[in-house]
Coordinates of C-alpha atoms in Angstrom, one line a residue:
M25 CA -52.0 22.7 -87.0
P26 CA -50.1 24.8 -84.4
D27 CA -47.6 27.2 -85.7
R28 CA -44.1 25.6 -85.9
R29 CA -42.6 28.8 -84.7
L30 CA -44.6 28.7 -81.5
N31 CA -43.8 25.0 -80.9
A32 CA -40.1 25.7 -81.4
R33 CA -40.3 28.5 -78.9
Q34 CA -42.0 26.4 -76.4
V35 CA -39.5 23.6 -76.6
R36 CA -36.7 26.2 -76.0
L37 CA -38.6 27.6 -73.0
N38 CA -39.1 24.1 -71.7
A39 CA -35.4 23.5 -71.8
A40 CA -34.7 26.8 -70.2
D41 CA -37.1 26.0 -67.4
L42 CA -35.4 22.6 -66.9
A43 CA -32.0 24.4 -66.7
S44 CA -33.3 27.1 -64.4
W45 CA -34.6 24.5 -61.9
R46 CA -31.1 23.3 -61.2
E47 CA -29.9 24.7 -58.0
H48 CA -26.8 26.8 -58.2
P49 CA -24.6 25.5 -55.4
I50 CA -22.3 27.5 -53.1
H51 CA -18.7 27.2 -54.2
V52 CA -16.3 26.4 -51.4
S53 CA -12.5 26.5 -51.5
N54 CA -10.2 25.0 -48.9
G55 CA -9.5 28.4 -47.3
E56 CA -5.8 28.4 -47.8
E57 CA -5.6 31.5 -49.9
F58 CA -4.7 33.9 -47.0
R59 CA -3.7 31.2 -44.4
H60 CA 0.0 31.0 -45.2
R61 CA 2.2 34.0 -44.1
D62 CA 5.9 34.9 -43.9
S63 CA 7.8 36.4 -41.0
D64 CA 6.5 39.8 -41.9
N65 CA 2.9 38.5 -41.6
Q66 CA 2.3 38.9 -45.3
S67 CA 0.3 36.5 -47.3
T68 CA 2.6 34.2 -49.4
H69 CA -0.1 32.3 -51.4
I70 CA 2.2 29.3 -51.5
A71 CA -0.8 27.0 -51.9
N72 CA -2.2 28.9 -54.7
F73 CA -1.5 29.2 -58.4
T74 CA 0.9 32.1 -59.0
K75 CA 2.6 30.9 -62.3
G76 CA 3.3 33.8 -64.6
L77 CA 3.4 36.5 -61.8
P78 CA 6.9 37.8 -60.9
H79 CA 8.7 35.6 -58.5
G80 CA 12.0 36.3 -56.8
K81 CA 15.2 34.2 -56.8
D82 CA 13.7 32.3 -53.8
G83 CA 10.8 31.3 -56.0
L84 CA 8.2 33.1 -54.0
L85 CA 5.9 36.0 -55.0
I86 CA 7.7 39.3 -54.9
C87 CA 4.6 41.3 -54.2
A88 CA 1.3 39.9 -52.8
D89 CA -0.5 42.8 -54.5
D90 CA 0.3 41.2 -57.9
Y91 CA -1.8 38.2 -56.8
Q92 CA -4.7 40.5 -55.9
R93 CA -4.5 42.1 -59.4
F94 CA -4.6 38.6 -60.8
V95 CA -7.7 37.8 -58.8
R96 CA -9.3 41.0 -59.8
G97 CA -9.0 40.2 -63.5
I98 CA -10.4 36.7 -62.8
D99 CA -13.4 38.1 -60.9
S100 CA -14.3 40.8 -63.4
G101 CA -13.5 39.1 -66.7
D102 CA -12.5 42.5 -68.0
V103 CA -9.4 42.1 -70.4
R104 CA -8.2 45.5 -69.2
D105 CA -7.7 44.1 -65.7
F106 CA -5.5 41.4 -67.1
R107 CA -3.5 43.8 -69.2
D108 CA -2.7 45.7 -65.9
T109 CA -1.6 42.4 -64.1
P110 CA 2.3 41.9 -64.1
L111 CA 3.3 39.0 -66.3
G112 CA 6.9 37.5 -66.5
P113 CA 10.1 37.9 -64.6
P114 CA 10.6 40.8 -62.1
S115 CA 11.6 44.2 -63.6
A116 CA 11.4 42.8 -67.0
D117 CA 10.6 44.5 -70.3
P118 CA 7.6 42.4 -71.4
E119 CA 8.9 42.5 -74.9
N120 CA 12.4 41.4 -73.8
P121 CA 12.2 39.3 -70.7
Q122 CA 15.4 38.2 -68.9
W123 CA 15.8 34.5 -68.2
C124 CA 18.4 32.7 -66.2
S125 CA 18.3 29.0 -67.4
Q126 CA 20.1 27.7 -70.4
I127 CA 17.1 26.2 -71.9
A128 CA 15.2 29.5 -71.9
C129 CA 18.3 31.5 -73.0
D130 CA 19.3 29.2 -75.9
E131 CA 16.5 30.6 -78.1
D132 CA 14.4 33.7 -78.2
T133 CA 11.9 32.9 -75.3
N134 CA 8.7 34.9 -74.8
V135 CA 6.4 35.1 -71.8
R136 CA 3.4 32.9 -71.7
A137 CA -0.1 34.3 -71.0
W138 CA -2.8 32.8 -68.8
E139 CA -5.2 30.6 -70.6
S140 CA -9.0 31.4 -70.8
A141 CA -9.3 32.8 -67.3
G142 CA -12.7 34.3 -68.0
A143 CA -14.3 31.2 -69.6
G144 CA -16.2 30.5 -66.4
L145 CA -18.1 33.7 -66.6
T146 CA -19.6 33.0 -70.0
F147 CA -23.1 31.6 -70.6
D148 CA -24.3 28.6 -72.5
L149 CA -27.5 28.0 -74.3
Q150 CA -27.6 24.3 -73.5
G151 CA -26.7 22.2 -70.5
P152 CA -25.9 23.3 -66.9
D153 CA -24.7 26.8 -66.5
A154 CA -20.9 26.8 -65.9
Q155 CA -21.6 27.9 -62.3
A156 CA -24.4 25.5 -61.6
V157 CA -22.0 22.6 -60.9
T158 CA -19.2 22.6 -58.3
M159 CA -16.4 20.7 -56.7
P160 CA -15.5 20.1 -53.1
P161 CA -12.6 21.9 -51.5
A162 CA -9.2 20.6 -52.6
P163 CA -6.8 18.9 -50.1
A164 CA -4.9 21.5 -48.1
L165 CA -1.2 22.0 -48.0
G166 CA 0.3 19.5 -45.5
S167 CA -2.8 17.4 -45.2
P168 CA -2.2 13.6 -45.3
E169 CA -4.2 13.4 -48.6
L170 CA -1.9 16.0 -50.2
V171 CA 1.2 14.3 -48.9
A172 CA 0.1 11.0 -50.4
E173 CA -0.8 12.8 -53.7
M174 CA 2.6 14.4 -54.0
M175 CA 4.4 11.1 -53.2
E176 CA 2.3 9.6 -55.9
V177 CA 3.1 12.1 -58.6
Y178 CA 6.9 12.1 -57.7
S179 CA 6.9 8.2 -57.8
M180 CA 5.2 8.4 -61.3
A181 CA 7.9 10.9 -62.5
L182 CA 10.6 8.4 -61.5
L183 CA 8.8 5.5 -63.4
R184 CA 7.9 7.3 -66.6
D185 CA 10.0 4.9 -68.7
M186 CA 8.9 1.7 -67.1
P187 CA 6.9 -0.4 -69.8
F188 CA 3.3 -1.0 -68.8
A189 CA 3.8 -4.6 -69.8
K190 CA 6.4 -5.0 -67.0
F191 CA 4.4 -3.3 -64.2
S192 CA 3.1 -6.5 -62.5
N193 CA 6.6 -7.9 -62.0
A194 CA 8.8 -4.7 -61.7
P195 CA 10.3 -4.3 -58.2
E196 CA 10.3 -0.5 -58.7
V197 CA 6.5 -0.4 -59.2
Q198 CA 6.0 -2.6 -56.1
E199 CA 8.4 -0.3 -54.1
A200 CA 6.3 2.7 -55.1
A201 CA 3.1 0.9 -54.1
D202 CA 4.6 0.0 -50.8
R203 CA 5.8 3.5 -50.2
L204 CA 2.2 4.8 -50.8
N205 CA 0.6 2.1 -48.7
A206 CA 2.7 3.2 -45.8
T207 CA 1.2 6.7 -45.8
P208 CA -1.5 7.6 -43.2
W209 CA -3.9 8.5 -46.0
I210 CA -3.8 5.1 -47.6
Q211 CA -3.7 3.4 -44.2
G212 CA -6.8 5.2 -43.1
T213 CA -5.3 6.4 -39.9
T214 CA -6.1 10.1 -40.6
R215 CA -8.6 12.3 -38.8
R216 CA -12.4 12.0 -39.5
L217 CA -12.9 12.5 -43.2
T218 CA -15.4 14.7 -44.9
P219 CA -18.0 13.0 -47.3
A220 CA -15.9 14.1 -50.2
E221 CA -12.7 12.8 -48.8
Q222 CA -14.4 9.5 -48.1
T223 CA -15.2 9.0 -51.8
R224 CA -11.5 9.7 -52.7
Q225 CA -9.9 7.3 -50.1
R226 CA -8.3 4.3 -51.8
D227 CA -7.5 0.8 -50.7
A228 CA -3.9 -0.5 -50.3
F229 CA -2.2 -0.7 -53.7
T230 CA -0.8 -3.7 -55.5
A231 CA 1.3 -3.7 -58.6
Q232 CA -1.9 -4.3 -60.6
T233 CA -3.9 -1.3 -59.1
V234 CA -1.3 1.3 -58.3
F235 CA -1.5 4.5 -60.4
R236 CA -4.9 3.5 -61.8
G237 CA -8.3 5.3 -61.5
I238 CA -11.1 4.2 -59.1
T239 CA -14.1 3.8 -61.5
P240 CA -15.7 0.5 -62.4
G241 CA -13.5 -1.5 -64.7
D242 CA -10.2 0.5 -64.0
E243 CA -8.6 -2.5 -62.3
V244 CA -9.5 -5.1 -64.9
G245 CA -7.0 -6.1 -67.6
P246 CA -4.1 -4.1 -69.0
Y247 CA -3.3 -0.5 -67.8
I248 CA -4.1 1.1 -71.1
S249 CA -7.7 1.1 -72.4
Q250 CA -8.4 -0.9 -75.5
F251 CA -9.7 2.3 -77.0
L252 CA -6.2 3.9 -77.0
L253 CA -4.7 0.8 -78.8
V254 CA -6.9 -1.0 -81.2
G255 CA -8.5 0.1 -84.4
N256 CA -11.4 -1.4 -86.4
T257 CA -11.5 -3.5 -89.5
G258 CA -12.0 -0.5 -91.9
L259 CA -13.7 -0.5 -95.3
Q260 CA -14.4 -4.1 -96.3
D261 CA -12.3 -5.6 -93.5
A262 CA -9.1 -3.8 -94.9
Q263 CA -7.1 -4.5 -91.7
P264 CA -7.2 -6.4 -88.3
I265 CA -8.1 -4.4 -85.3
E266 CA -4.7 -5.1 -83.7
A267 CA -3.2 -3.0 -86.6
G268 CA -4.4 0.1 -84.6
Q269 CA -5.9 1.7 -87.6
I270 CA -9.3 3.5 -87.0
Q271 CA -11.5 4.0 -90.1
Y272 CA -12.2 7.7 -90.6
G273 CA -14.4 7.8 -93.6
S274 CA -12.2 6.4 -96.4
I275 CA -9.0 7.2 -94.6
R276 CA -7.4 5.9 -91.4
I277 CA -6.2 7.2 -88.1
D278 CA -3.1 5.5 -86.6
Q279 CA -3.2 4.8 -82.8
R280 CA 0.6 5.0 -82.6
V281 CA 2.1 8.0 -80.8
R282 CA 5.3 10.1 -81.3
V283 CA 8.2 8.7 -79.1
A284 CA 9.6 11.3 -76.8
T285 CA 13.3 10.9 -75.8
P286 CA 13.3 8.3 -72.9
H287 CA 14.9 9.1 -69.5
K288 CA 14.8 12.8 -70.2
D289 CA 12.8 15.1 -68.0
Y290 CA 12.7 18.9 -67.4
M291 CA 12.7 21.6 -64.8
T292 CA 15.1 19.8 -62.6
T293 CA 17.4 22.8 -62.1
W294 CA 16.3 25.8 -60.0
E295 CA 17.0 28.2 -62.8
A296 CA 14.8 26.3 -65.2
W297 CA 12.0 25.9 -62.6
L298 CA 12.1 29.7 -61.7
D299 CA 12.0 30.7 -65.3
V300 CA 8.9 28.5 -65.9
Q301 CA 7.2 30.0 -62.8
N302 CA 7.9 33.4 -64.2
G303 CA 6.1 32.5 -67.4
A304 CA 8.8 31.3 -69.7
D305 CA 7.3 29.8 -72.8
L306 CA 9.3 26.7 -73.3
R307 CA 6.7 24.8 -75.3
E308 CA 7.9 22.5 -78.1
R309 CA 11.5 22.3 -76.7
E310 CA 11.2 18.6 -75.8
T311 CA 13.1 16.1 -77.9
Y312 CA 12.0 13.0 -79.8
E313 CA 13.4 9.8 -81.1
A314 CA 14.3 9.2 -84.8
D315 CA 13.9 5.4 -84.5
P316 CA 11.2 4.4 -83.8
T317 CA 9.4 7.7 -84.6
Y318 CA 6.0 6.3 -83.6
R319 CA 4.8 3.3 -81.5
F320 CA 1.9 2.0 -79.6
M321 CA 1.7 3.4 -76.1
A322 CA 4.2 1.3 -74.2
T323 CA 5.3 3.5 -71.3
P324 CA 3.8 6.3 -69.2
R325 CA 5.9 8.7 -71.1
D326 CA 4.1 7.7 -74.2
L327 CA 0.8 8.5 -72.5
A328 CA 2.1 11.8 -71.2
T329 CA 3.0 12.6 -74.9
Y330 CA -0.5 11.8 -76.0
V331 CA -2.1 14.1 -73.5
H332 CA 0.4 16.9 -74.2
Y333 CA -0.9 17.4 -77.7
D334 CA -4.4 15.8 -77.9
A335 CA -7.3 17.7 -79.1
L336 CA -9.0 17.1 -75.7
Y337 CA -11.9 15.1 -77.1
E338 CA -10.0 13.1 -79.7
A339 CA -9.7 9.9 -77.6
Y340 CA -13.5 9.7 -77.3
L341 CA -14.2 10.6 -80.9
N342 CA -11.7 7.7 -81.8
A343 CA -13.5 5.4 -79.2
C344 CA -16.8 6.3 -80.8
L345 CA -15.5 5.5 -84.3
I346 CA -14.0 2.2 -83.1
M347 CA -17.3 1.1 -81.6
L348 CA -19.3 2.2 -84.7
G349 CA -16.8 0.3 -86.9
L350 CA -17.1 -2.8 -84.7
K351 CA -20.8 -2.5 -84.7
V352 CA -21.1 -2.4 -80.9
P353 CA -24.9 -2.2 -80.2
F354 CA -26.5 0.9 -78.9
D355 CA -28.4 1.2 -75.6
S356 CA -31.5 -0.9 -75.8
G357 CA -33.7 2.2 -75.1
I358 CA -32.6 4.0 -78.2
P359 CA -35.0 3.5 -81.2
F360 CA -34.4 2.2 -84.8
Q361 CA -32.3 -0.8 -83.8
R362 CA -34.6 -3.6 -85.2
R363 CA -34.5 -4.8 -88.8
D364 CA -35.2 -2.2 -91.4
S365 CA -38.3 -4.2 -92.5
L366 CA -39.8 -3.7 -89.0
D367 CA -38.6 0.0 -88.1
R368 CA -38.9 1.2 -91.7
Q369 CA -36.3 3.9 -90.9
Q370 CA -32.7 4.0 -89.7
G371 CA -30.9 6.3 -87.2
F372 CA -28.7 8.9 -88.8
A373 CA -29.3 12.5 -88.2
H374 CA -30.8 11.4 -84.9
F375 CA -30.0 8.2 -83.1
G376 CA -27.3 7.3 -85.5
G377 CA -23.6 7.9 -86.2
P378 CA -23.7 11.6 -87.0
H379 CA -25.8 12.2 -83.8
I380 CA -23.4 10.5 -81.4
L381 CA -20.2 11.6 -83.2
S382 CA -21.2 15.3 -82.9
L383 CA -22.6 15.1 -79.4
V384 CA -19.5 13.4 -77.9
T385 CA -17.4 16.4 -79.1
E386 CA -20.1 19.0 -78.3
V387 CA -19.9 18.5 -74.6
A388 CA -16.2 19.3 -74.4
T389 CA -16.4 23.1 -74.6
R390 CA -19.2 23.2 -72.0
A391 CA -17.0 21.0 -69.7
L392 CA -14.1 23.4 -70.2
K393 CA -16.1 26.4 -69.2
A394 CA -17.5 24.8 -66.0
V395 CA -14.0 23.7 -64.9
R396 CA -12.4 27.0 -65.8
Y397 CA -14.8 28.6 -63.2
Q398 CA -13.6 26.1 -60.6
K399 CA -10.0 26.6 -61.5
F400 CA -9.8 30.4 -61.6
N401 CA -12.7 31.7 -59.6
V402 CA -13.0 29.2 -56.8
H403 CA -9.9 27.1 -55.9
R404 CA -6.9 28.6 -57.6
R405 CA -4.9 25.5 -56.6
A406 CA -1.1 25.5 -57.0
R407 CA 0.3 22.9 -59.5
P408 CA 2.5 20.0 -58.3
E409 CA 5.5 21.6 -59.8
A410 CA 5.0 24.6 -57.5
L411 CA 5.0 22.5 -54.5
G412 CA 8.0 20.7 -55.7
G413 CA 9.7 24.1 -55.8
L414 CA 8.7 24.7 -52.1
L415 CA 10.0 21.3 -51.2
N416 CA 13.3 22.1 -52.8
L417 CA 13.5 25.5 -51.2
Y418 CA 12.7 24.1 -47.7
L419 CA 15.4 21.4 -47.9
N420 CA 18.1 23.7 -49.4
D421 CA 17.7 27.1 -47.7
A422 CA 17.3 26.9 -43.9
S423 CA 16.7 30.7 -43.7
R424 CA 13.4 30.3 -45.5
K425 CA 11.9 27.4 -43.4
S426 CA 9.8 29.7 -41.2
D427 CA 8.2 31.4 -44.2
I428 CA 7.1 28.1 -45.7
A429 CA 6.6 26.0 -42.6
A430 CA 3.5 24.4 -44.1
V431 CA 5.8 22.4 -46.4
E432 CA 7.3 20.5 -43.4
P433 CA 4.7 17.6 -43.5
L434 CA 5.8 17.0 -47.2
V435 CA 9.4 16.6 -46.1
T436 CA 8.5 14.3 -43.2
G437 CA 6.1 12.3 -45.3
F438 CA 8.5 11.6 -48.1
G439 CA 11.3 10.4 -45.8
Q440 CA 15.0 10.6 -46.3
D441 CA 15.3 7.4 -48.5
F442 CA 12.8 8.7 -51.1
L443 CA 14.3 12.2 -51.0
N444 CA 17.7 10.6 -51.7
Q445 CA 16.2 8.8 -54.7
I446 CA 14.7 12.1 -56.0
A447 CA 18.1 13.9 -55.7
A448 CA 20.0 11.1 -57.4
Y449 CA 17.4 11.1 -60.2
N450 CA 17.6 14.9 -60.7
A451 CA 21.4 14.8 -60.6
N452 CA 21.4 12.4 -63.5
Q453 CA 18.9 14.6 -65.4
N454 CA 21.1 17.6 -64.9
Q455 CA 23.9 16.1 -66.9
H456 CA 21.8 16.7 -70.1
S457 CA 23.5 19.3 -72.3
D458 CA 20.5 21.7 -72.3
R459 CA 21.1 22.5 -68.6
S460 CA 24.9 22.4 -68.3
G461 CA 25.0 26.1 -68.0
D462 CA 22.7 26.1 -65.0
V463 CA 24.3 26.4 -61.5
N464 CA 21.2 25.3 -59.5
N465 CA 21.4 28.3 -57.3
G466 CA 24.5 27.0 -55.6
W467 CA 22.7 24.1 -54.0
E468 CA 24.1 20.6 -53.9
N469 CA 20.9 18.6 -54.4
S470 CA 17.7 19.3 -56.4
F471 CA 14.4 17.9 -55.1
L472 CA 12.3 19.5 -57.8
L473 CA 9.5 17.4 -59.4
P474 CA 10.9 16.1 -62.8
M475 CA 8.5 17.2 -65.5
A476 CA 7.7 15.4 -68.8
F477 CA 7.4 18.9 -70.5
P478 CA 9.9 21.7 -70.7
E479 CA 7.2 24.2 -70.0
G480 CA 5.7 22.3 -67.1
S481 CA 2.0 22.8 -66.5
P482 CA -0.4 24.9 -68.5
M483 CA -1.0 28.6 -67.5
H484 CA -4.1 27.9 -65.4
P485 CA -4.6 26.4 -61.9
A486 CA -4.6 22.7 -61.1
Y487 CA -8.1 22.0 -59.7
G488 CA -10.2 20.9 -61.5
A489 CA -8.5 19.4 -64.5
G490 CA -9.6 20.3 -68.0
H491 CA -8.6 16.9 -69.5
A492 CA -10.4 15.0 -66.8
T493 CA -13.6 17.1 -66.9
V494 CA -13.8 16.7 -70.7
A495 CA -13.1 13.0 -70.2
G496 CA -16.0 12.7 -67.7
A497 CA -18.4 14.5 -70.1
C498 CA -17.4 12.6 -73.3
V499 CA -17.3 9.2 -71.7
T500 CA -20.8 9.8 -70.1
I501 CA -22.2 10.6 -73.6
L502 CA -20.6 7.4 -75.0
K503 CA -22.0 5.2 -72.1
A504 CA -25.5 6.8 -72.7
F505 CA -25.6 5.7 -76.4
F506 CA -23.7 2.4 -76.4
D507 CA -24.6 -0.8 -74.7
H508 CA -22.3 -0.3 -71.7
G509 CA -22.5 -4.0 -70.7
Y510 CA -21.4 -5.3 -74.1
Q511 CA -18.3 -7.6 -73.6
L512 CA -15.3 -6.8 -76.0
P513 CA -14.1 -10.1 -77.6
F514 CA -10.5 -9.1 -77.5
C515 CA -7.9 -7.7 -75.1
Y516 CA -4.5 -6.4 -76.2
Q517 CA -1.6 -4.5 -74.7
A518 CA 1.5 -3.0 -76.3
S519 CA 4.6 -5.0 -76.4
V520 CA 7.5 -3.9 -74.2
C521 CA 9.0 -1.8 -77.1
G522 CA 5.7 -0.8 -78.5
D523 CA 6.2 -2.1 -82.0
R524 CA 3.0 -4.2 -81.9
L525 CA -0.1 -5.2 -79.9
E526 CA -0.1 -8.5 -78.1
P527 CA -3.1 -10.4 -76.9
V528 CA -3.5 -10.7 -73.2
A529 CA -5.5 -13.3 -71.2
V530 CA -7.9 -11.7 -68.6
C531 CA -9.7 -13.3 -65.7
Q532 CA -12.9 -11.5 -66.6
P533 CA -14.2 -10.0 -69.8
L534 CA -13.6 -6.4 -70.7
T535 CA -16.8 -4.4 -71.1
V536 CA -17.6 -1.2 -72.9
E537 CA -18.3 0.5 -69.5
G538 CA -15.0 -0.6 -68.0
E539 CA -12.9 0.3 -71.0
L540 CA -14.5 3.7 -71.4
N541 CA -14.1 4.4 -67.7
K542 CA -10.5 3.2 -68.1
L543 CA -10.1 5.5 -71.1
A544 CA -11.3 8.5 -69.0
S545 CA -8.8 7.5 -66.2
N546 CA -5.9 7.0 -68.7
I547 CA -6.3 10.5 -70.2
S548 CA -6.9 12.2 -66.9
I549 CA -4.1 10.4 -65.0
G550 CA -1.8 10.7 -68.0
R551 CA -1.6 14.3 -66.9
D552 CA -0.4 13.1 -63.5
W553 CA 2.3 11.0 -65.2
A554 CA 3.4 14.3 -66.9
G555 CA 3.6 15.9 -63.5
V556 CA 0.9 18.6 -64.1
H557 CA -1.9 17.3 -61.9
Y558 CA -2.9 15.5 -58.7
F559 CA -5.1 12.5 -58.2
T560 CA -7.9 14.6 -56.8
D561 CA -7.8 16.8 -59.9
Y562 CA -8.7 13.6 -61.8
I563 CA -11.5 12.1 -59.8
E564 CA -13.4 15.3 -58.8
S565 CA -13.2 16.7 -62.4
L566 CA -14.4 13.4 -63.8
R567 CA -17.5 13.7 -61.7
L568 CA -17.9 17.3 -62.7
G569 CA -17.9 16.3 -66.4
E570 CA -20.4 13.6 -65.8
R571 CA -22.9 16.1 -64.4
I572 CA -22.4 18.4 -67.4
A573 CA -23.1 15.6 -69.8
I574 CA -26.2 14.4 -68.0
G575 CA -27.6 17.9 -67.9
I576 CA -27.2 18.3 -71.7
L577 CA -28.8 14.9 -72.4
E578 CA -31.8 15.9 -70.1
E579 CA -32.4 19.0 -72.1
Q580 CA -31.9 17.3 -75.5
R581 CA -34.4 14.6 -74.4
I582 CA -37.3 17.0 -74.7
T583 CA -36.5 18.1 -78.2
Y584 CA -37.3 14.7 -79.7
G585 CA -40.6 13.2 -80.5
E586 CA -39.6 9.6 -80.2
N587 CA -40.3 7.7 -77.0
F588 CA -36.8 6.6 -76.0
S589 CA -34.5 6.3 -72.9
M590 CA -30.8 6.0 -72.0
T591 CA -29.5 4.2 -69.0
I592 CA -26.1 5.6 -67.9
P593 CA -23.7 3.8 -65.4
L594 CA -22.1 6.4 -63.1
F595 CA -18.5 6.7 -62.2
D596 CA -19.2 6.2 -58.5
G597 CA -21.5 3.1 -59.1
G598 CA -25.2 3.0 -59.8
T599 CA -27.1 4.1 -62.8
I600 CA -29.3 7.1 -63.9
R601 CA -32.0 6.7 -66.6
I602 CA -32.9 9.6 -69.0

């Protein structure tokens, strides 16, 4: 009998060979990094991520060399290079930074460091290398696609407290859909599109389809996936699924979320926005309701709260537990599904609960490393909040228009009526007591993007999105193991106030594939509802995560002796069989 050590070594070599055969693509950005220049012909980097570097009172980088130091640390991965990179407000003592907004000055506020900038340089022992997958160039500043994306994320900010149950009949939602439908990007009247842009172009919106994803099943049924609402019956049918309790061993997980204060957004004064761009750590300064403390996800703000503090893979672990508890069948190609008297063994350590529960979480860190390389080393895309600051500066300071001329298409695309809505919304926001000391730089109106979180976006670039890449990877694993065509015998949505789940009639059955795809979209686009991502961050990152998961499954396939297969429906349609 061959030596087990040699067999084990050969399996690892086979997996390594499979991984090495994957072509490492050329990574291509949109070329904006050095395109935008000020009146002195200096690079402004206004389309790139500069959060945490020193910004002047005009919100622009003080020194372009600081950006190059930032990039040098990203490229080398050497912690010493990051220690040499300026962080925080200009001329500040790092241990005693000076802030200008009331929310930052009310407490002892520290600077916030960049997050895992070197993760894309690490190596993994399973699945595609972090640099073996890529994303197409992000939309450029001023492009029709980006104008539509920014209009979308502003529209979402103004609708954060609209109950999902009212979306289909709310005139505000229809107005937002009409506004987006009038853009050249949605009308399809833009220039010839690249293949990547063609996959992202969307049809005209209705109240049912606006602000949703574009994967199979996204448009069917309620906005929120059943896997973010229902539970399972628990031990010995202890509760109905509409109670929203998920069996976790002998204990339960409650699907209700903490209720953030409605109609309260952040970073709507220039002082608060500038402090955040200079790295002010304002995390955990948001406020919450005392009654109700928790509820089912009823509004976009609830969804934004969920994706603010989730453990990245928790929604997919929960979905897996729900399906196992409901005894949703596995893919027909997976073994050990017949009666015990026929198979004579059950799936457990392999092809059973522990296998899928561990694998659905295992892919998350691989997805994060791959997307970190795209974020930091390739695209370095500015967050929506940064473009909101440019829009605000352009509209309020005529002397700076020539330095940020690339912002003009945003102003034109938004139109005066929508800009007036934004200014009125922010004026109302700025009556909150935590910003009464701010003077908004002496400007009459604020056109900043209202943010769901006081600290704004995380300390890493926008494209791709970590949540969306993890969503793509985890959901792909679930679709590989479970019968993706299985029809769910229920459909619920949260009541208007979120105190209960209510049954909903649907014109076609909800399937495992559709609700898992919707789950991935909900979590990904939930970050758009918060103001920290764009639509392209969602869809391109979802595809990235899918490729990571498929690569891991391909390599794991050769480690098992059983003859089995998995058929996986892809986000863009079609299937792949492993």
